[in-house]
Short mmCIF file of C-alpha atoms in Angstrom, two decimals:
data_model
loop_
_atom_site.label_atom_id
_atom_site.label_comp_id
_atom_site.label_asym_id
_atom_site.label_seq_id
_atom_site.Cartn_x
_atom_site.Cartn_y
_atom_site.Cartn_z
CA MET R 205 0.31 -0.56 0.26
CA ALA R 206 2.83 1.86 0.88
CA GLU R 207 4.29 1.67 -2.60
CA LYS R 208 1.44 2.36 -4.50
CA ASN R 209 0.59 4.88 -2.58
CA ALA R 210 4.29 6.81 -3.46
CA ALA R 211 3.68 5.56 -6.72
CA ASN R 212 0.56 8.24 -6.94
CA ALA R 213 1.58 10.73 -5.13
CA GLU R 214 4.83 10.59 -7.84
CA ARG R 215 2.32 10.33 -10.50
CA GLY R 216 0.46 14.17 -9.63
CA VAL R 217 3.78 15.05 -8.83
CA ASP R 218 5.51 15.09 -12.00
CA ALA R 219 1.92 16.46 -13.21
CA SER R 220 2.18 19.84 -11.25
CA ARG R 221 4.84 20.30 -12.78
CA ARG R 222 3.18 19.81 -16.18
CA ARG R 223 0.93 22.28 -15.17
CA PHE R 224 3.88 24.88 -14.12
CA LEU R 225 5.74 24.70 -16.65
CA GLY R 226 3.10 25.15 -18.68
CA GLY R 227 2.83 25.43 -22.16
CA THR R 228 2.83 23.26 -25.37
CA ALA R 229 6.09 23.99 -25.92
CA LEU R 230 7.21 21.28 -22.63
CA ALA R 231 6.70 18.18 -24.96
CA ALA R 232 9.96 19.57 -26.84
CA VAL R 233 12.05 19.26 -23.89
CA GLY R 234 11.87 16.00 -24.17
CA ALA R 235 13.11 15.55 -27.91
CA ILE R 236 15.69 17.96 -27.50
CA VAL R 237 17.34 16.93 -24.85
CA GLY R 238 16.49 13.27 -23.89
CA ASP R 239 14.60 12.14 -21.95
CA VAL R 240 16.58 11.92 -19.09
CA MET R 241 16.23 15.90 -18.27
CA PRO R 242 13.79 15.57 -15.45
CA LEU R 243 12.26 18.94 -14.72
CA SER R 244 12.03 20.21 -11.62
CA GLY R 245 9.11 20.70 -9.01
CA THR R 246 7.85 24.45 -8.17
CA GLY R 247 9.54 23.42 -5.05
CA ILE R 248 5.62 24.70 -3.29
CA SER R 249 3.94 21.81 -1.37
CA SER R 250 0.45 21.54 -2.36
CA ALA R 251 -2.37 22.53 0.14
CA HIS R 252 -5.34 20.30 0.43
CA ALA R 253 -8.82 21.06 1.34
CA GLN R 254 -11.44 19.22 1.26
CA GLY R 255 -14.37 21.52 -1.25
CA THR R 256 -18.19 20.79 -0.51
CA ALA R 257 -19.05 18.92 -3.96
CA PRO R 258 -16.20 16.63 -6.03
CA ALA R 259 -14.17 18.35 -8.57
CA PRO R 260 -15.49 19.60 -12.02
CA PRO R 261 -14.18 16.64 -14.92
CA ALA R 262 -11.40 16.30 -15.45
CA PRO R 263 -10.44 17.44 -19.05
CA PRO R 264 -10.12 14.32 -21.71
CA ALA R 265 -6.20 13.19 -20.92
CA PRO R 266 -4.72 15.18 -24.72
CA PRO R 267 -2.91 12.60 -26.46
CA LYS R 268 0.49 11.67 -26.51
CA GLY R 269 2.32 14.93 -27.69
CA PRO R 270 1.04 17.71 -28.80
CA GLN R 271 -1.14 18.17 -32.16
CA TYR R 272 -0.34 20.83 -34.79
CA LEU R 273 -2.52 22.94 -36.44
CA LYS R 274 -2.63 22.36 -40.23
CA PHE R 275 -4.33 25.43 -41.56
CA PRO R 276 -3.67 28.06 -44.34
CA GLY R 277 -1.87 30.40 -43.90
CA LYS R 278 -1.06 29.41 -40.48
CA ASN R 279 2.34 28.84 -38.48
CA GLU R 280 2.41 24.55 -38.21
CA LYS R 281 3.89 24.91 -34.70
CA LEU R 282 0.30 26.59 -33.40
CA VAL R 283 -0.78 23.66 -30.98
CA VAL R 284 -4.05 22.42 -31.33
CA LEU R 285 -6.30 22.59 -27.38
CA GLY R 286 -9.65 21.34 -29.86
CA ASP R 287 -11.04 20.68 -33.17
CA ARG R 288 -15.46 22.04 -33.01
CA PRO R 289 -15.23 24.24 -31.85
CA LEU R 290 -11.19 25.46 -33.87
CA VAL R 291 -8.62 26.19 -30.96
CA ALA R 292 -5.44 26.64 -31.31
CA GLU R 293 -2.48 28.21 -28.72
CA THR R 294 0.41 29.76 -29.69
CA PRO R 295 3.95 28.39 -28.30
CA GLU R 296 6.06 31.47 -26.10
CA SER R 297 8.74 31.33 -29.04
CA LEU R 298 6.57 32.07 -31.45
CA LEU R 299 5.61 35.72 -28.94
CA ASP R 300 9.32 37.02 -29.90
CA ASP R 301 8.16 39.52 -32.50
CA ASP R 302 7.74 43.23 -31.59
CA THR R 303 3.87 42.60 -33.53
CA THR R 304 3.24 38.78 -34.05
CA PRO R 305 2.63 37.88 -37.52
CA THR R 306 -1.09 37.11 -38.34
CA GLU R 307 0.13 33.39 -39.13
CA LYS R 308 1.68 33.55 -35.79
CA PHE R 309 -1.76 34.65 -33.83
CA PHE R 310 -3.71 32.32 -31.36
CA ILE R 311 -7.45 31.19 -32.62
CA ARG R 312 -10.08 30.61 -29.97
CA ASN R 313 -13.84 30.10 -32.15
CA ASN R 314 -16.67 29.41 -30.19
CA GLY R 315 -18.69 28.54 -32.59
CA GLN R 316 -18.74 27.13 -36.09
CA THR R 317 -16.65 29.27 -38.84
CA PRO R 318 -18.31 30.43 -41.28
CA GLU R 319 -17.83 31.78 -44.61
CA GLU R 320 -15.60 34.18 -46.10
CA THR R 321 -17.18 36.94 -46.91
CA LYS R 322 -17.14 37.63 -50.90
CA ASP R 323 -18.00 41.11 -50.77
CA PRO R 324 -16.20 42.90 -47.14
CA ASP R 325 -17.46 46.54 -47.48
CA LYS R 326 -21.44 45.10 -47.53
CA TRP R 327 -21.33 43.63 -44.95
CA LYS R 328 -23.78 45.11 -42.42
CA ILE R 329 -23.54 46.46 -38.66
CA THR R 330 -26.99 47.31 -36.49
CA ILE R 331 -26.21 49.38 -33.70
CA ASP R 332 -29.54 49.95 -31.00
CA GLY R 333 -31.07 48.89 -28.29
CA GLU R 334 -30.27 52.56 -25.81
CA VAL R 335 -29.60 54.83 -28.80
CA ASN R 336 -31.27 57.68 -30.20
CA ASN R 337 -30.96 57.04 -33.33
CA LYS R 338 -30.56 53.54 -34.87
CA LEU R 339 -28.01 53.02 -36.98
CA GLU R 340 -26.91 50.46 -40.01
CA ILE R 341 -24.06 51.34 -41.38
CA THR R 342 -21.44 48.81 -44.61
CA LEU R 343 -18.41 48.46 -43.86
CA GLY R 344 -17.62 50.66 -46.84
CA GLU R 345 -19.69 53.61 -45.04
CA LEU R 346 -17.67 53.28 -42.17
CA LYS R 347 -14.06 52.99 -44.15
CA ALA R 348 -15.44 56.67 -45.82
CA LYS R 349 -16.98 58.56 -43.01
CA TYR R 350 -14.76 57.72 -39.74
CA LYS R 351 -11.13 58.19 -38.88
CA ALA R 352 -9.21 54.78 -39.02
CA VAL R 353 -6.52 54.57 -36.81
CA THR R 354 -3.95 52.38 -35.95
CA ARG R 355 -2.61 50.28 -32.57
CA ARG R 356 -0.42 47.64 -31.95
CA MET R 357 -2.01 46.07 -28.54
CA VAL R 358 -3.27 42.44 -27.13
CA LEU R 359 -5.66 40.19 -27.44
CA GLU R 360 -5.35 37.73 -24.88
CA CYS R 361 -8.19 34.91 -24.02
CA GLY R 362 -9.93 35.06 -20.79
CA GLY R 363 -8.66 31.49 -20.52
CA ASN R 364 -4.94 32.08 -20.87
CA GLY R 365 -2.73 30.29 -18.35
CA ARG R 366 -6.16 27.86 -17.13
CA ALA R 367 -3.18 24.36 -17.73
CA ALA R 368 -1.10 25.94 -14.32
CA PHE R 369 -5.05 25.48 -12.17
CA SER R 370 -4.67 23.08 -9.61
CA PRO R 371 -7.46 20.77 -9.20
CA PRO R 372 -7.30 21.68 -13.22
CA ALA R 373 -10.77 23.54 -14.32
CA ARG R 374 -12.72 23.32 -17.52
CA GLY R 375 -12.14 24.42 -21.07
CA ASN R 376 -9.39 25.01 -23.17
CA GLN R 377 -5.99 23.88 -20.79
CA TRP R 378 -4.47 26.50 -22.71
CA SER R 379 -0.63 27.86 -21.02
CA ASN R 380 0.42 31.11 -22.83
CA GLY R 381 -0.41 31.00 -26.01
CA GLY R 382 -3.74 32.28 -25.49
CA ALA R 383 -2.63 35.92 -27.10
CA GLY R 384 -1.22 38.07 -28.80
CA CYS R 385 0.18 42.05 -30.21
CA ALA R 386 -0.65 42.64 -33.22
CA GLU R 387 -1.70 46.14 -34.66
CA TRP R 388 -4.95 46.79 -35.69
CA THR R 389 -6.49 49.12 -37.70
CA GLY R 390 -10.44 50.54 -37.03
CA VAL R 391 -12.16 53.34 -35.78
CA PRO R 392 -13.31 53.71 -32.42
CA LEU R 393 -15.88 52.89 -31.75
CA ALA R 394 -17.26 55.53 -29.72
CA ASP R 395 -16.98 57.48 -32.50
CA VAL R 396 -19.68 55.18 -33.61
CA LEU R 397 -21.61 55.76 -30.53
CA LYS R 398 -21.36 58.61 -30.62
CA ILE R 399 -23.65 59.32 -33.81
CA ALA R 400 -25.96 57.47 -32.92
CA GLY R 401 -26.09 58.66 -28.90
CA LEU R 402 -26.38 56.93 -26.10
CA LYS R 403 -29.20 57.81 -23.63
CA PRO R 404 -28.91 58.90 -20.35
CA GLY R 405 -29.98 55.02 -19.06
CA ALA R 406 -26.62 52.97 -21.39
CA LYS R 407 -25.12 50.90 -18.91
CA TYR R 408 -23.80 48.06 -20.94
CA THR R 409 -22.53 46.27 -24.87
CA GLY R 410 -24.18 43.06 -26.20
CA HIS R 411 -22.59 42.10 -28.93
CA TYR R 412 -23.50 39.52 -31.57
CA SER R 413 -21.43 37.78 -34.22
CA SER R 414 -22.89 35.96 -37.93
CA ASP R 415 -21.05 32.23 -37.47
CA LEU R 416 -23.48 29.39 -36.53
CA HIS R 417 -24.14 27.72 -32.85
CA LEU R 418 -21.69 24.61 -33.11
CA SER R 419 -25.23 22.75 -32.31
CA GLY R 420 -27.01 23.72 -36.98
CA ASP R 421 -29.54 26.55 -34.11
CA ALA R 422 -29.92 29.44 -36.79
CA GLY R 423 -31.51 30.77 -33.93
CA LYS R 424 -29.32 30.51 -30.85
CA PRO R 425 -26.03 32.71 -30.51
CA THR R 426 -22.80 30.59 -30.12
CA ILE R 427 -21.57 33.20 -27.69
CA SER R 428 -22.51 37.56 -26.82
CA ARG R 429 -20.83 39.45 -24.21
CA GLY R 430 -21.23 43.14 -23.50
CA VAL R 431 -18.68 45.64 -21.39
CA ARG R 432 -19.75 48.44 -19.15
CA ILE R 433 -20.45 51.52 -21.60
CA GLU R 434 -17.02 53.28 -19.66
CA LYS R 435 -15.25 50.73 -21.84
CA ALA R 436 -17.25 49.94 -24.75
CA VAL R 437 -16.25 54.15 -24.79
CA ASP R 438 -12.54 54.12 -24.38
CA PRO R 439 -10.64 55.27 -27.46
CA ASN R 440 -8.36 52.22 -27.36
CA THR R 441 -12.50 50.86 -28.23
CA LEU R 442 -11.78 49.62 -31.67
CA ILE R 443 -14.26 48.56 -34.43
CA VAL R 444 -11.04 47.58 -36.73
CA TRP R 445 -11.47 45.83 -40.56
CA ALA R 446 -7.15 45.58 -40.87
CA MET R 447 -4.82 43.22 -39.34
CA ASN R 448 -1.50 43.75 -39.50
CA GLY R 449 -1.89 45.93 -43.13
CA GLN R 450 -4.34 43.44 -43.63
CA PRO R 451 -7.65 42.97 -44.48
CA LEU R 452 -8.29 40.99 -41.52
CA PRO R 453 -8.04 37.58 -42.22
CA ASN R 454 -11.58 35.49 -42.05
CA ILE R 455 -9.91 32.38 -39.18
CA HIS R 456 -9.54 36.17 -37.13
CA GLY R 457 -13.11 37.37 -37.31
CA GLY R 458 -13.53 39.29 -40.77
CA PRO R 459 -14.31 40.80 -42.09
CA VAL R 460 -14.16 43.83 -39.35
CA ARG R 461 -14.49 42.61 -35.67
CA LEU R 462 -13.82 44.33 -32.66
CA ILE R 463 -11.07 44.98 -30.76
CA VAL R 464 -11.11 45.54 -26.50
CA PRO R 465 -7.94 45.58 -25.41
CA GLY R 466 -7.33 45.03 -22.24
CA TRP R 467 -10.19 43.27 -21.42
CA PRO R 468 -10.86 38.93 -22.15
CA GLY R 469 -10.75 38.32 -26.22
CA SER R 470 -14.64 36.95 -25.48
CA ALA R 471 -15.93 40.45 -25.28
CA SER R 472 -13.72 41.11 -28.52
CA GLN R 473 -16.55 39.05 -31.03
CA LYS R 474 -15.74 38.06 -34.21
CA TRP R 475 -17.79 38.48 -37.11
CA LEU R 476 -19.52 41.15 -36.08
CA THR R 477 -22.96 42.33 -37.44
CA ARG R 478 -24.84 43.66 -33.58
CA ILE R 479 -24.38 46.40 -30.81
CA TRP R 480 -26.86 46.55 -29.01
CA VAL R 481 -26.71 49.57 -25.87
CA ARG R 482 -29.03 47.59 -22.94
CA ASP R 483 -30.17 50.14 -19.87
CA LYS R 484 -29.11 46.91 -17.07
CA GLU R 485 -26.20 44.12 -17.56
CA HIS R 486 -26.13 42.56 -20.66
CA ASP R 487 -27.21 38.13 -20.20
CA GLY R 488 -25.68 37.08 -23.52
CA PRO R 489 -24.40 33.18 -23.67
CA GLY R 490 -20.99 33.44 -21.79
CA MET R 491 -22.47 36.12 -19.24
CA THR R 492 -23.96 33.85 -16.35
CA GLU R 493 -23.27 31.73 -13.36
CA PHE R 494 -19.41 31.37 -13.41
CA SER R 495 -18.68 32.50 -17.83
CA TYR R 496 -16.21 34.67 -17.56
CA ARG R 497 -16.08 35.20 -13.50
CA VAL R 498 -13.71 34.93 -10.99
CA ALA R 499 -14.68 34.63 -7.40
CA ILE R 500 -15.01 37.65 -4.77
CA LYS R 501 -14.21 34.91 -1.30
CA PRO R 502 -11.32 32.60 -2.83
CA MET R 503 -13.54 29.18 -3.23
CA VAL R 504 -12.29 25.84 -1.60
CA PRO R 505 -10.38 24.75 -4.65
CA GLY R 506 -12.86 22.99 -6.46
CA ASP R 507 -15.50 23.75 -5.26
CA LYS R 508 -18.87 23.90 -7.29
CA GLY R 509 -19.23 27.17 -6.06
CA ASP R 510 -21.45 29.81 -5.93
CA PRO R 511 -23.22 31.89 -8.71
CA ALA R 512 -23.64 34.39 -6.50
CA ASN R 513 -20.26 34.85 -4.83
CA PHE R 514 -18.96 36.58 -8.51
CA ARG R 515 -17.77 39.22 -10.79
CA ILE R 516 -17.06 39.74 -13.94
CA LEU R 517 -13.53 39.56 -15.81
CA GLU R 518 -12.57 43.16 -16.10
CA SER R 519 -8.93 43.83 -16.56
CA MET R 520 -6.73 40.24 -17.37
CA PRO R 521 -3.94 40.15 -14.57
CA VAL R 522 -0.09 40.86 -14.85
CA ARG R 523 2.03 38.67 -17.08
CA SER R 524 5.28 37.57 -18.58
CA ILE R 525 6.46 35.83 -20.99
CA ILE R 526 10.17 34.09 -21.88
CA THR R 527 9.96 34.07 -25.99
CA ASN R 528 14.22 33.60 -26.53
CA PRO R 529 15.24 30.77 -25.99
CA ALA R 530 12.61 28.07 -26.23
CA ASN R 531 12.01 25.56 -23.09
CA GLY R 532 14.08 22.77 -24.32
CA ALA R 533 17.13 24.31 -25.61
CA LYS R 534 20.24 22.97 -25.51
CA LEU R 535 22.78 25.37 -24.92
CA ALA R 536 26.17 24.83 -26.23
CA ALA R 537 29.57 23.76 -23.55
CA GLY R 538 30.89 26.44 -21.56
CA THR R 539 28.24 28.57 -22.55
CA ARG R 540 28.58 30.52 -19.58
CA GLU R 541 26.13 34.01 -20.16
CA LEU R 542 22.29 34.10 -21.25
CA LYS R 543 19.96 36.32 -22.92
CA LEU R 544 16.98 36.20 -22.32
CA ARG R 545 14.44 37.85 -24.57
CA GLY R 546 10.64 38.73 -23.24
CA ALA R 547 7.35 40.19 -23.33
CA SER R 548 5.00 41.61 -20.93
CA TRP R 549 2.02 43.08 -19.74
CA ALA R 550 -1.00 44.21 -17.78
CA GLY R 551 -4.73 44.26 -18.58
CA ASP R 552 -6.25 47.62 -18.34
CA LEU R 553 -2.62 48.33 -16.75
CA THR R 554 0.51 48.97 -17.17
CA VAL R 555 4.05 46.60 -16.31
CA LYS R 556 6.62 48.15 -13.46
CA GLN R 557 9.66 45.93 -13.33
CA VAL R 558 9.99 41.74 -15.04
CA ASP R 559 12.65 40.42 -12.05
CA ILE R 560 14.28 36.87 -13.64
CA SER R 561 15.26 33.88 -11.39
CA THR R 562 17.62 30.37 -12.09
CA ASP R 563 18.02 29.17 -9.16
CA ALA R 564 14.30 28.76 -8.28
CA GLY R 565 12.66 32.04 -7.18
CA MET R 566 16.39 32.47 -4.08
CA THR R 567 17.60 35.75 -6.42
CA TRP R 568 15.83 38.48 -8.80
CA ARG R 569 17.00 39.74 -11.07
CA GLN R 570 16.34 43.12 -12.74
CA ALA R 571 15.08 42.80 -16.93
CA LYS R 572 15.75 45.52 -18.82
CA LEU R 573 12.23 47.01 -19.50
CA GLU R 574 11.09 48.73 -23.04
CA LYS R 575 8.09 51.17 -23.28
CA PRO R 576 5.03 50.33 -25.26
CA LYS R 577 4.00 52.05 -28.99
CA ASN R 578 0.71 52.70 -27.09
CA LYS R 579 -1.85 51.67 -24.86
CA TYR R 580 -2.69 48.60 -24.40
CA ASP R 581 0.69 47.16 -26.39
CA TRP R 582 2.62 44.77 -24.74
CA GLN R 583 6.32 45.38 -23.13
CA ARG R 584 9.48 43.69 -24.45
CA TRP R 585 12.08 43.02 -22.01
CA THR R 586 15.56 41.87 -22.53
CA ALA R 587 17.67 40.34 -20.05
CA SER R 588 21.13 38.82 -19.92
CA VAL R 589 22.36 36.06 -16.51
CA LYS R 590 25.27 34.19 -15.78
CA LEU R 591 26.05 30.75 -15.23
CA PRO R 592 28.28 29.79 -13.85
CA SER R 593 29.25 26.16 -15.22
CA ASP R 594 27.45 23.32 -17.32
CA GLY R 595 24.41 22.00 -16.10
CA TYR R 596 20.18 21.82 -15.76
CA TYR R 597 18.65 25.52 -15.47
CA GLU R 598 15.41 27.12 -15.07
CA VAL R 599 14.38 30.67 -16.18
CA TRP R 600 11.56 32.45 -14.29
CA ALA R 601 10.19 35.37 -14.62
CA ARG R 602 8.09 37.54 -13.61
CA ALA R 603 6.49 40.99 -13.79
CA THR R 604 4.92 43.63 -11.19
CA ASP R 605 2.30 45.92 -12.72
CA SER R 606 1.75 48.81 -11.76
CA LYS R 607 -0.27 48.95 -9.35
CA GLY R 608 1.99 46.61 -7.66
CA ALA R 609 0.46 43.41 -7.77
CA MET R 610 2.87 41.01 -9.01
CA GLN R 611 2.62 37.21 -10.40
CA PRO R 612 2.46 34.48 -8.11
CA HIS R 613 4.53 30.94 -8.39
CA GLN R 614 1.86 28.97 -9.05
CA ALA R 615 -1.90 30.37 -10.32
CA ALA R 616 -4.10 31.43 -7.13
CA SER R 617 -7.79 32.12 -6.96
CA TRP R 618 -9.60 29.15 -8.01
CA ASN R 619 -12.34 29.09 -10.33
CA PRO R 620 -14.74 26.52 -12.15
CA GLN R 621 -13.45 28.03 -15.35
CA GLY R 622 -10.06 28.71 -14.62
CA TYR R 623 -10.27 32.24 -15.63
CA GLY R 624 -6.63 34.68 -14.55
CA GLY R 625 -5.04 31.94 -13.70
CA ASN R 626 -0.90 33.74 -14.91
CA ALA R 627 1.42 31.71 -12.44
CA MET R 628 4.92 32.52 -13.66
CA HIS R 629 6.20 31.28 -16.66
CA ARG R 630 9.24 29.12 -16.49
CA ILE R 631 11.80 27.37 -18.99
CA ALA R 632 13.93 24.42 -18.89
CA VAL R 633 17.74 24.64 -20.70
CA LEU R 634 20.51 22.07 -20.84
CA VAL R 635 24.38 23.39 -21.00
CA GLY R 636 26.60 20.96 -22.91
#
C-alpha cells in the first residue's frame, strides 16, 4: 500500500510540474535534450482542502505529444487545443516578434467558422438599443465616414494560463499561448456611438456575430458578451477591419470585429453584426453563472461554487513570458551567459518591472523593460544572466504591474472555469 501511495504521489508531482511549466512547448523538452532530463518541481508543497462538492471532471487526457495545426496561412507550430470549435495556441517561443505576425496569432472560436464573405464592404453592422438614432452601417461606409486609427494592442483569451490550475478547471487547457499583439486598424467604437447618441440609461453593450452555433441552431448565438459603457467608449476600443496592414482574415473575425483591449478576448466579438446598447448588464451566452467570472471571496479549489460569489472578469492580470530561448533549449558546453528576451502586459494597467531568477526564486535580477508603443501594447524586455557551470537550469520570469501586483508562483484564485491564471512562466535549458 505504501508503495502504491508513493507512486500515486509521484504521478501527482509530475502532473504538477507539467502544469506549472505549462505550455505545449514543454513536450519538446524530451525531444531536444533527452528523456533523462527531469523537470524540477515548484518547490512549494501542494495545499489540499475538502470542498463541499466534487471537483469538476478533468478534461479528457490529450493525445501523446502536441497536435499541430494544419490551416492555410497559419504557422504549423501552433498547437490545437480543440477542433470543435477550433482553438489553437501559440508556443511562447513563437511570440518573439515585437508585432505578432498573423500567421502566428492564436485562434479561439466558439461556434462554426463562417464562410468568407465575397463582398466585405457590404457587410452590415447594426447599433441599436439605448441610442437616439439606430444605425445600420456597412463596412464600406464605416471606412469612408470615420477616421481610421492603427494601434498595436494585446488580445488575450480570458482562459489564458488555465492549464496551471490545480485541480484542473473546465475549458481549453491554455498555457500562455492564448495571447498575441498585432497592429489593428479600424475606428474607435466611441466615434460610432457618438453618432448613434447614447441615451442617459445606456449602461452596457451586447455584442453579436454571424458564426453559427455548434448545434446548427441559427437562432442560438454562439457567444454574446458585452462591456460596461465606460469601456465601450474608451478610445482604444475599436471596430477593426485590418490586422497587421492586411484585410482582417476570416479566421480572425473578418471582415470586421471588435477589439476590446486589456479585457478577456471574448468581448472582442468576431464577425461583428450587431452592438445592442442596454440599460442593464448584458445577459447573453457567456455572461452568466461562472462564464468569464472569478470568485469574489476565495473558494475551495475544486468546490462547486456559488454564482452569487462571482464577478465578471474585466482587466486581465499581469503576465510575462520568456520568448527566447525556447523551453528545452540545449546550449553549447561552456556557455556562461544566457541572453533572454520576453514580453509582458497587464490588462488595463502597465508593467512596472520584470524580474528573472535562475535559482528557483531565491534571488532575482531585474530585466530591462521597454516602453509600450501605445496604450495596451505589450512591453518587451531583455535580460542577461550568468551561468556558473554546465548543467541544467530553469529560468523564471515574473512581472509586476503599475499598481504593485506581482505574478504568483502558481495559479491562484481557483474558479470552476479557470480564468485569471497568471502563474510565472518558466523554461528549462541544458548547457553542455
